[in-house]
Amino acid sequence: MTMNAISRSQIYVLDQDAALDFYVNKLGMEVNTDQDLGFMRWLTVNLPGDPEREILLEKPGPPALDPATAEQVRDLLTKGALGGYLFMTTDDARKTHEDLVAKGVEITDEPTERPYGIDFGIRDPFGNRIRIGQMFPRA
């Protein structure tokens, strides 16, 4: 047996409609799936042109978490202590940074040149950290 792709990642969000607004209208992602499963809303987004790699925007709760654990997760997320990480690439980190600043996105680290490329950090409305990088060609 051989694994051949990472198809879905998951981050917790407190409000799926607010998450949809942020990830689609501010970051430029596309809705992949928005399905009411009865026991939860399955809401995924993806980068344009990359529908095979989805990010599940999951609200803490059933079926994965019991109510007490879901409350603890919400508390930690709100404090910024539990936020997940996403890493994305761009062809122009400085221009992407300017665009996101203009849209009011919270910047946590300004664009900085590093040995691997130029990257910067942002945070979504729920405390999840996102790094956006313009990677240098590998030698």
CSV table of N, CA and C in Angstrom, one decimal:
chain,number,residue,atom,x,y,z
A,1,MET,N,0.8,-1.2,0.0
A,1,MET,CA,0.0,0.0,0.0
A,1,MET,C,0.9,1.2,0.0
A,2,THR,N,0.6,2.2,-0.9
A,2,THR,CA,1.3,3.4,-1.0
A,2,THR,C,0.3,4.6,-0.9
A,3,MET,N,0.6,5.6,-0.1
A,3,MET,CA,-0.2,6.8,-0.1
A,3,MET,C,0.3,7.6,-1.2
A,4,ASN,N,-0.6,8.4,-1.8
A,4,ASN,CA,-0.2,9.2,-3.0
A,4,ASN,C,-0.6,10.7,-3.0
A,5,ALA,N,-1.3,11.1,-1.9
A,5,ALA,CA,-1.6,12.5,-1.9
A,5,ALA,C,-2.2,12.9,-0.5
A,6,ILE,N,-2.1,14.1,-0.1
A,6,ILE,CA,-2.8,14.7,1.0
A,6,ILE,C,-4.0,15.4,0.4
A,7,SER,N,-5.2,14.9,0.7
A,7,SER,CA,-6.3,15.5,0.0
A,7,SER,C,-7.1,16.4,0.8
A,8,ARG,N,-7.1,16.3,2.2
A,8,ARG,CA,-7.9,17.2,3.0
A,8,ARG,C,-7.1,17.5,4.3
A,9,SER,N,-7.2,18.7,4.7
A,9,SER,CA,-6.7,19.1,6.0
A,9,SER,C,-7.8,19.7,6.8
A,10,GLN,N,-7.7,19.9,8.1
A,10,GLN,CA,-8.8,20.4,8.9
A,10,GLN,C,-8.3,21.5,9.8
A,11,ILE,N,-9.1,22.5,10.0
A,11,ILE,CA,-8.8,23.5,11.1
A,11,ILE,C,-10.2,23.8,11.7
A,12,TYR,N,-10.1,24.2,13.0
A,12,TYR,CA,-11.3,24.5,13.7
A,12,TYR,C,-11.6,26.0,13.5
A,13,VAL,N,-12.9,26.3,13.3
A,13,VAL,CA,-13.4,27.6,13.2
A,13,VAL,C,-14.6,27.7,14.2
A,14,LEU,N,-14.9,28.9,14.7
A,14,LEU,CA,-16.0,29.1,15.6
A,14,LEU,C,-17.3,29.4,14.9
A,15,ASP,N,-17.2,29.9,13.7
A,15,ASP,CA,-18.4,30.3,12.9
A,15,ASP,C,-18.1,30.0,11.4
A,16,GLN,N,-18.8,29.0,10.9
A,16,GLN,CA,-18.5,28.6,9.5
A,16,GLN,C,-18.9,29.6,8.5
A,17,ASP,N,-19.9,30.4,8.7
A,17,ASP,CA,-20.2,31.5,7.7
A,17,ASP,C,-19.2,32.6,7.7
A,18,ALA,N,-18.7,32.9,8.9
A,18,ALA,CA,-17.6,33.9,9.0
A,18,ALA,C,-16.3,33.3,8.4
A,19,ALA,N,-16.1,32.0,8.6
A,19,ALA,CA,-14.9,31.4,8.0
A,19,ALA,C,-15.0,31.4,6.5
A,20,LEU,N,-16.2,31.1,6.0
A,20,LEU,CA,-16.4,31.1,4.5
A,20,LEU,C,-16.1,32.5,3.9
A,21,ASP,N,-16.6,33.5,4.6
A,21,ASP,CA,-16.4,34.9,4.2
A,21,ASP,C,-14.8,35.2,4.1
A,22,PHE,N,-14.1,34.8,5.2
A,22,PHE,CA,-12.7,35.1,5.3
A,22,PHE,C,-11.9,34.3,4.2
A,23,TYR,N,-12.1,33.0,4.1
A,23,TYR,CA,-11.3,32.2,3.2
A,23,TYR,C,-11.7,32.4,1.8
A,24,VAL,N,-12.9,32.7,1.5
A,24,VAL,CA,-13.3,33.0,0.1
A,24,VAL,C,-13.1,34.4,-0.3
A,25,ASN,N,-13.7,35.3,0.4
A,25,ASN,CA,-13.7,36.7,0.0
A,25,ASN,C,-12.4,37.5,0.3
A,26,LYS,N,-11.6,37.1,1.3
A,26,LYS,CA,-10.4,37.7,1.6
A,26,LYS,C,-9.2,37.0,1.1
A,27,LEU,N,-9.2,35.7,1.2
A,27,LEU,CA,-8.0,34.9,0.7
A,27,LEU,C,-8.2,34.4,-0.7
A,28,GLY,N,-9.4,34.5,-1.3
A,28,GLY,CA,-9.6,34.1,-2.7
A,28,GLY,C,-9.7,32.7,-2.9
A,29,MET,N,-10.1,31.9,-1.9
A,29,MET,CA,-10.3,30.5,-2.1
A,29,MET,C,-11.7,30.2,-2.7
A,30,GLU,N,-11.9,29.0,-3.1
A,30,GLU,CA,-13.2,28.6,-3.6
A,30,GLU,C,-13.9,27.6,-2.7
A,31,VAL,N,-15.2,27.7,-2.7
A,31,VAL,CA,-15.9,26.6,-1.9
A,31,VAL,C,-15.9,25.3,-2.7
A,32,ASN,N,-15.4,24.3,-2.0
A,32,ASN,CA,-15.4,23.0,-2.7
A,32,ASN,C,-16.7,22.2,-2.4
A,33,THR,N,-17.0,22.1,-1.1
A,33,THR,CA,-18.2,21.4,-0.6
A,33,THR,C,-18.8,22.1,0.5
A,34,ASP,N,-20.1,22.3,0.5
A,34,ASP,CA,-20.9,22.9,1.6
A,34,ASP,C,-22.1,22.0,1.7
A,35,GLN,N,-22.1,21.0,2.6
A,35,GLN,CA,-23.1,20.0,2.7
A,35,GLN,C,-23.5,19.8,4.1
A,36,ASP,N,-24.8,19.8,4.3
A,36,ASP,CA,-25.4,19.6,5.6
A,36,ASP,C,-25.5,18.0,5.7
A,37,LEU,N,-24.8,17.5,6.6
A,37,LEU,CA,-24.8,16.0,6.8
A,37,LEU,C,-25.8,15.6,7.9
A,38,GLY,N,-26.5,16.6,8.5
A,38,GLY,CA,-27.4,16.3,9.5
A,38,GLY,C,-26.8,16.4,10.9
A,39,PHE,N,-25.7,15.7,11.1
A,39,PHE,CA,-24.9,15.8,12.4
A,39,PHE,C,-23.8,16.8,12.4
A,40,MET,N,-23.5,17.4,11.2
A,40,MET,CA,-22.5,18.5,11.1
A,40,MET,C,-22.6,19.1,9.7
A,41,ARG,N,-22.1,20.2,9.5
A,41,ARG,CA,-21.9,20.9,8.2
A,41,ARG,C,-20.5,20.6,7.7
A,42,TRP,N,-20.4,19.9,6.6
A,42,TRP,CA,-19.2,19.6,5.9
A,42,TRP,C,-18.8,20.7,5.0
A,43,LEU,N,-17.9,21.6,5.4
A,43,LEU,CA,-17.6,22.8,4.6
A,43,LEU,C,-16.1,22.8,4.3
A,44,THR,N,-15.8,22.7,3.0
A,44,THR,CA,-14.4,22.7,2.6
A,44,THR,C,-14.2,23.8,1.5
A,45,VAL,N,-13.0,24.3,1.5
A,45,VAL,CA,-12.5,25.3,0.5
A,45,VAL,C,-11.2,24.7,-0.1
A,46,ASN,N,-10.9,25.3,-1.2
A,46,ASN,CA,-9.6,25.0,-1.8
A,46,ASN,C,-9.1,26.2,-2.6
A,47,LEU,N,-7.8,26.2,-2.9
A,47,LEU,CA,-7.2,27.2,-3.7
A,47,LEU,C,-7.7,27.0,-5.1
A,48,PRO,N,-7.9,28.1,-5.8
A,48,PRO,CA,-8.4,28.0,-7.2
A,48,PRO,C,-7.5,27.1,-8.1
A,49,GLY,N,-8.2,26.2,-8.8
A,49,GLY,CA,-7.5,25.3,-9.7
A,49,GLY,C,-6.9,24.1,-8.9
A,50,ASP,N,-7.1,23.9,-7.6
A,50,ASP,CA,-6.6,22.8,-6.9
A,50,ASP,C,-7.7,22.2,-6.0
A,51,PRO,N,-8.7,21.6,-6.7
A,51,PRO,CA,-9.9,21.1,-5.9
A,51,PRO,C,-9.5,19.8,-5.2
A,52,GLU,N,-8.4,19.2,-5.5
A,52,GLU,CA,-8.1,17.9,-4.9
A,52,GLU,C,-7.5,18.1,-3.5
A,53,ARG,N,-7.2,19.3,-3.1
A,53,ARG,CA,-6.6,19.6,-1.8
A,53,ARG,C,-7.6,20.5,-1.1
A,54,GLU,N,-8.4,19.9,-0.2
A,54,GLU,CA,-9.4,20.7,0.5
A,54,GLU,C,-9.0,21.0,2.0
A,55,ILE,N,-9.6,22.1,2.5
A,55,ILE,CA,-9.4,22.4,3.9
A,55,ILE,C,-10.8,22.4,4.5
A,56,LEU,N,-11.0,21.5,5.5
A,56,LEU,CA,-12.3,21.4,6.2
A,56,LEU,C,-12.3,22.5,7.2
A,57,LEU,N,-13.3,23.3,7.2
A,57,LEU,CA,-13.5,24.4,8.1
A,57,LEU,C,-14.5,23.9,9.1
A,58,GLU,N,-14.0,23.2,10.2
A,58,GLU,CA,-14.9,22.5,11.1
A,58,GLU,C,-15.2,23.2,12.4
A,59,LYS,N,-16.4,23.2,12.8
A,59,LYS,CA,-16.9,23.8,14.0
A,59,LYS,C,-16.7,22.7,15.1
A,60,PRO,N,-16.0,23.1,16.2
A,60,PRO,CA,-15.8,22.1,17.3
A,60,PRO,C,-17.2,21.6,17.8
A,61,GLY,N,-17.3,20.3,17.8
A,61,GLY,CA,-18.6,19.7,18.3
A,61,GLY,C,-18.7,18.3,17.8
A,62,PRO,N,-19.9,17.7,18.0
A,62,PRO,CA,-20.2,16.4,17.5
A,62,PRO,C,-20.0,16.3,16.0
A,63,PRO,N,-19.7,15.2,15.4
A,63,PRO,CA,-19.5,13.9,16.1
A,63,PRO,C,-18.1,13.7,16.6
A,64,ALA,N,-17.1,14.6,16.3
A,64,ALA,CA,-15.8,14.4,16.7
A,64,ALA,C,-15.5,14.6,18.2
A,65,LEU,N,-16.3,15.6,18.8
A,65,LEU,CA,-16.0,16.0,20.2
A,65,LEU,C,-17.3,16.0,21.0
A,66,ASP,N,-17.2,15.6,22.2
A,66,ASP,CA,-18.4,15.7,23.1
A,66,ASP,C,-18.5,17.1,23.5
A,67,PRO,N,-19.7,17.5,24.1
A,67,PRO,CA,-19.9,19.0,24.4
A,67,PRO,C,-18.8,19.6,25.3
A,68,ALA,N,-18.4,18.9,26.3
A,68,ALA,CA,-17.4,19.5,27.2
A,68,ALA,C,-16.0,19.7,26.5
A,69,THR,N,-15.6,18.7,25.7
A,69,THR,CA,-14.4,18.9,25.0
A,69,THR,C,-14.5,20.0,23.9
A,70,ALA,N,-15.6,20.0,23.3
A,70,ALA,CA,-15.8,21.1,22.3
A,70,ALA,C,-15.7,22.5,22.9
A,71,GLU,N,-16.2,22.6,24.1
A,71,GLU,CA,-16.1,23.9,24.8
A,71,GLU,C,-14.7,24.2,25.1
A,72,GLN,N,-13.9,23.2,25.6
A,72,GLN,CA,-12.5,23.5,25.8
A,72,GLN,C,-11.8,23.9,24.6
A,73,VAL,N,-12.1,23.2,23.5
A,73,VAL,CA,-11.4,23.6,22.2
A,73,VAL,C,-11.8,25.0,21.8
A,74,ARG,N,-13.1,25.4,21.9
A,74,ARG,CA,-13.5,26.8,21.6
A,74,ARG,C,-12.7,27.8,22.5
A,75,ASP,N,-12.6,27.5,23.8
A,75,ASP,CA,-11.8,28.4,24.7
A,75,ASP,C,-10.4,28.5,24.2
A,76,LEU,N,-9.7,27.4,23.9
A,76,LEU,CA,-8.3,27.4,23.5
A,76,LEU,C,-8.2,28.2,22.2
A,77,LEU,N,-9.1,27.9,21.3
A,77,LEU,CA,-9.0,28.6,20.0
A,77,LEU,C,-9.2,30.1,20.1
A,78,THR,N,-10.1,30.5,20.9
A,78,THR,CA,-10.4,31.9,21.2
A,78,THR,C,-9.1,32.6,21.8
A,79,LYS,N,-8.4,31.9,22.6
A,79,LYS,CA,-7.2,32.5,23.2
A,79,LYS,C,-6.0,32.4,22.3
A,80,GLY,N,-6.2,31.8,21.1
A,80,GLY,CA,-5.0,31.7,20.2
A,80,GLY,C,-4.1,30.6,20.5
A,81,ALA,N,-4.5,29.7,21.4
A,81,ALA,CA,-3.6,28.7,21.9
A,81,ALA,C,-3.8,27.4,21.2
A,82,LEU,N,-4.8,27.3,20.4
A,82,LEU,CA,-5.1,26.0,19.7
A,82,LEU,C,-5.1,26.1,18.2
A,83,GLY,N,-5.0,27.3,17.7
A,83,GLY,CA,-5.1,27.5,16.3
A,83,GLY,C,-4.3,26.6,15.5
A,84,GLY,N,-4.8,26.2,14.4
A,84,GLY,CA,-4.1,25.3,13.4
A,84,GLY,C,-3.1,26.2,12.6
A,85,TYR,N,-2.4,25.5,11.8
A,85,TYR,CA,-1.5,26.2,10.8
A,85,TYR,C,-1.8,25.8,9.4
A,86,LEU,N,-1.8,26.7,8.5
A,86,LEU,CA,-1.9,26.5,7.1
A,86,LEU,C,-0.6,27.1,6.5
A,87,PHE,N,-0.1,26.5,5.4
A,87,PHE,CA,1.0,27.0,4.7
A,87,PHE,C,0.7,27.1,3.2
A,88,MET,N,0.8,28.3,2.6
A,88,MET,CA,0.4,28.4,1.2
A,88,MET,C,1.6,29.1,0.5
A,89,THR,N,1.6,29.0,-0.8
A,89,THR,CA,2.7,29.7,-1.6
A,89,THR,C,2.0,30.7,-2.5
A,90,THR,N,2.8,31.6,-2.9
A,90,THR,CA,2.4,32.6,-3.9
A,90,THR,C,3.6,33.0,-4.8
A,91,ASP,N,3.3,33.5,-5.9
A,91,ASP,CA,4.4,34.0,-6.8
A,91,ASP,C,5.0,35.3,-6.4
A,92,ASP,N,4.3,36.1,-5.6
A,92,ASP,CA,4.8,37.4,-5.2
A,92,ASP,C,4.3,37.7,-3.8
A,93,ALA,N,5.2,37.4,-2.8
A,93,ALA,CA,4.8,37.5,-1.4
A,93,ALA,C,4.5,39.0,-1.0
A,94,ARG,N,5.3,39.9,-1.5
A,94,ARG,CA,5.1,41.3,-1.2
A,94,ARG,C,3.7,41.9,-1.7
A,95,LYS,N,3.4,41.5,-3.0
A,95,LYS,CA,2.2,41.9,-3.6
A,95,LYS,C,1.0,41.3,-2.9
A,96,THR,N,1.1,40.0,-2.5
A,96,THR,CA,0.0,39.3,-1.8
A,96,THR,C,-0.2,39.9,-0.5
A,97,HIS,N,0.9,40.3,0.2
A,97,HIS,CA,0.8,41.0,1.5
A,97,HIS,C,0.1,42.3,1.4
A,98,GLU,N,0.4,43.1,0.4
A,98,GLU,CA,-0.3,44.4,0.1
A,98,GLU,C,-1.8,44.2,-0.1
A,99,ASP,N,-2.1,43.2,-0.9
A,99,ASP,CA,-3.5,42.9,-1.2
A,99,ASP,C,-4.3,42.5,0.1
A,100,LEU,N,-3.7,41.7,0.9
A,100,LEU,CA,-4.3,41.2,2.1
A,100,LEU,C,-4.5,42.4,3.1
A,101,VAL,N,-3.5,43.2,3.2
A,101,VAL,CA,-3.5,44.4,4.1
A,101,VAL,C,-4.7,45.3,3.7
A,102,ALA,N,-4.9,45.5,2.4
A,102,ALA,CA,-6.0,46.3,1.9
A,102,ALA,C,-7.3,45.7,2.2
A,103,LYS,N,-7.4,44.4,2.3
A,103,LYS,CA,-8.6,43.7,2.6
A,103,LYS,C,-8.9,43.6,4.1
A,104,GLY,N,-7.9,44.2,4.9
A,104,GLY,CA,-8.1,44.2,6.4
A,104,GLY,C,-7.7,42.9,7.1
A,105,VAL,N,-7.0,42.0,6.4
A,105,VAL,CA,-6.5,40.8,7.1
A,105,VAL,C,-5.5,41.1,8.1
A,106,GLU,N,-5.6,40.4,9.3
A,106,GLU,CA,-4.6,40.6,10.4
A,106,GLU,C,-3.3,40.0,10.0
A,107,ILE,N,-2.2,40.8,10.0
A,107,ILE,CA,-0.9,40.4,9.6
A,107,ILE,C,-0.1,40.2,11.0
A,108,THR,N,0.5,39.0,11.1
A,108,THR,CA,1.2,38.7,12.3
A,108,THR,C,2.7,38.8,12.1
A,109,ASP,N,3.2,38.7,10.9
A,109,ASP,CA,4.6,38.9,10.5
A,109,ASP,C,4.7,39.5,9.2
A,110,GLU,N,5.5,40.6,9.1
A,110,GLU,CA,5.7,41.3,7.8
A,110,GLU,C,6.5,40.4,6.9
A,111,PRO,N,6.4,40.6,5.6
A,111,PRO,CA,7.3,39.9,4.6
A,111,PRO,C,8.7,40.0,5.0
A,112,THR,N,9.4,38.8,5.0
A,112,THR,CA,10.8,38.8,5.4
A,112,THR,C,11.5,37.8,4.5
A,113,GLU,N,12.7,38.2,4.0
A,113,GLU,CA,13.5,37.3,3.2
A,113,GLU,C,14.2,36.3,4.2
A,114,ARG,N,14.1,35.0,3.8
A,114,ARG,CA,14.7,34.0,4.6
A,114,ARG,C,15.4,33.1,3.7
A,115,PRO,N,16.2,32.1,4.2
A,115,PRO,CA,17.0,31.3,3.3
A,115,PRO,C,16.2,30.5,2.2
A,116,TYR,N,14.9,30.2,2.5
A,116,TYR,CA,14.1,29.4,1.6
A,116,TYR,C,13.2,30.3,0.7
A,117,GLY,N,13.1,31.6,1.1
A,117,GLY,CA,12.2,32.4,0.3
A,117,GLY,C,11.7,33.7,1.1
A,118,ILE,N,10.7,34.3,0.6
A,118,ILE,CA,10.1,35.5,1.3
A,118,ILE,C,8.8,35.0,1.9
A,119,ASP,N,8.5,35.2,3.2
A,119,ASP,CA,7.2,34.8,3.7
A,119,ASP,C,6.8,35.8,4.7
A,120,PHE,N,5.5,35.6,5.0
A,120,PHE,CA,4.8,36.5,6.1
A,120,PHE,C,3.7,35.7,6.7
A,121,GLY,N,3.2,36.2,7.8
A,121,GLY,CA,2.2,35.5,8.6
A,121,GLY,C,0.9,36.3,8.7
A,122,ILE,N,-0.2,35.6,8.7
A,122,ILE,CA,-1.5,36.2,8.9
A,122,ILE,C,-2.2,35.3,9.9
A,123,ARG,N,-3.4,35.8,10.4
A,123,ARG,CA,-4.2,35.0,11.3
A,123,ARG,C,-5.6,35.1,10.8
A,124,ASP,N,-6.4,34.0,10.9
A,124,ASP,CA,-7.8,34.1,10.5
A,124,ASP,C,-8.6,34.6,11.7
A,125,PRO,N,-9.9,34.9,11.6
A,125,PRO,CA,-10.6,35.5,12.7
A,125,PRO,C,-10.7,34.6,13.9
A,126,PHE,N,-10.3,33.3,13.8
A,126,PHE,CA,-10.4,32.4,14.9
A,126,PHE,C,-9.1,32.0,15.6
A,127,GLY,N,-8.0,32.6,15.2
A,127,GLY,CA,-6.7,32.3,15.8
A,127,GLY,C,-5.9,31.4,15.0
A,128,ASN,N,-6.4,30.8,13.9
A,128,ASN,CA,-5.5,29.9,13.1
A,128,ASN,C,-4.4,30.7,12.4
A,129,ARG,N,-3.2,30.2,12.5
A,129,ARG,CA,-2.1,30.9,11.8
A,129,ARG,C,-1.9,30.4,10.4
A,130,ILE,N,-1.5,31.3,9.5
A,130,ILE,CA,-1.3,31.0,8.1
A,130,ILE,C,0.0,31.7,7.7
A,131,ARG,N,0.8,30.9,7.1
A,131,ARG,CA,2.1,31.4,6.5
A,131,ARG,C,1.9,31.4,5.0
A,132,ILE,N,2.3,32.5,4.4
A,132,ILE,CA,2.3,32.6,2.9
A,132,ILE,C,3.7,32.9,2.4
A,133,GLY,N,4.2,32.1,1.5
A,133,GLY,CA,5.5,32.2,1.1
A,133,GLY,C,5.7,32.2,-0.4
A,134,GLN,N,6.7,32.9,-0.8
A,134,GLN,CA,7.3,32.9,-2.2
A,134,GLN,C,8.6,32.2,-2.1
A,135,MET,N,8.6,30.9,-2.5
A,135,MET,CA,9.7,30.0,-2.3
A,135,MET,C,10.8,30.3,-3.4
A,136,PHE,N,12.0,30.3,-2.9
A,136,PHE,CA,13.1,30.4,-3.9
A,136,PHE,C,13.3,29.0,-4.6
A,137,PRO,N,13.8,29.0,-5.8
A,137,PRO,CA,14.0,27.7,-6.5
A,137,PRO,C,15.1,26.9,-5.7
A,138,ARG,N,14.8,25.6,-5.6
A,138,ARG,CA,15.8,24.7,-4.9
A,138,ARG,C,17.0,24.6,-5.7
A,139,ALA,N,18.1,24.6,-5.1
A,139,ALA,CA,19.4,24.5,-5.8
A,139,ALA,C,19.7,23.0,-6.1
